[in-house]
DNA sequence: TTTAAACTCTACTAATTTTATAGAATTTAT
DNA sequence: ATAAATTCTATAAAATTAGTAGAGTTTAAA
């Protein structure tokens, strides 16, 4: 399941993607439009900025805008940024690999192979969902 | 990501599936073989029993055994029993459907449609992984 | 019929993660 | 100078997860 953060991030990105290219959106504007607690959204937008998905303009008349194209931002990206690994266990993860502490021999682990298959399938599906594809139904 | 419970459940099921059909396995035996804390495993086996995946025999010489065929127990089943919905949001879930509290109109929600696609793909993949398929690499 | 070995059940606890909130600092247009 | 905005760090409350404790029940076998 997605965390609230990831869900709010997607909603914020969907909002930004639907504004005109020149428009910068204030946090409060996004929070109101997408029903997100403003202070919580501040953190989320900073995370999205550090992930290079959005840019910001400081000071009066400042705000946020999409940095990447809405065709390039995928569900997989946002999941990884806020909720971490796509895989069901760290040992089956591409970007968040970690050995299982209770695993005696990874190469013969019956679980791992199956979970790698799942990760491949899920990742492919999640990479197929972009902000743009979500907007166009 | 899978919870420890779900992971332990899968490891326990894998162990049971590799025993002879007549054999009943004690909790301690499974715990030792699969490196699972015994008291924690007790709860997990009870959950598996309530889910009709394993049966038990009480008293001395008691223990657990597979109730369903190892071909019938899928990763999706175990995920749902221990970790709940396969879908990324409850509003996209088949078995754990729930409306989003912050959602004004579900039918026009841009997120939901995409997440239903992901759930369909992920579910299909997870239903393809069975205890038997895990054992046969 | 007693005993030991096992499952069953409920409650509890500690640690971690999630979901925020608070407030001061900084930046920038007017 | 001022007001409106982002930025940053710390804190806190709630929920979830992972695991422990211990009493109760069942059953095989001596």
CSV table of C-alpha atoms (C1' of nucleotides) in Angstrom, one decimal, chain A residues 26-27 42 46 49-50 56 64, chain D residues 3-10:
chain,number,residue,atom,x,y,z
A,26,UNK,CA,2.0,28.1,-4.0
A,27,UNK,CA,1.9,25.3,-1.4
A,42,UNK,CA,5.6,21.5,2.5
A,46,UNK,CA,10.8,19.5,-0.6
A,49,UNK,CA,12.4,18.9,-5.1
A,50,UNK,CA,15.3,17.0,-3.8
A,56,UNK,CA,10.8,25.9,-6.8
A,64,UNK,CA,6.5,25.1,-7.2
D,3,DA,C1',4.9,40.8,3.3
D,4,DA,C1',4.6,36.5,1.2
D,5,DA,C1',6.6,32.7,0.2
D,6,DT,C1',10.0,28.6,0.6
D,7,DT,C1',13.4,26.1,3.7
D,8,DC,C1',15.0,23.7,7.7
D,9,DT,C1',15.0,21.3,12.2
D,10,DA,C1',12.8,19.6,15.9
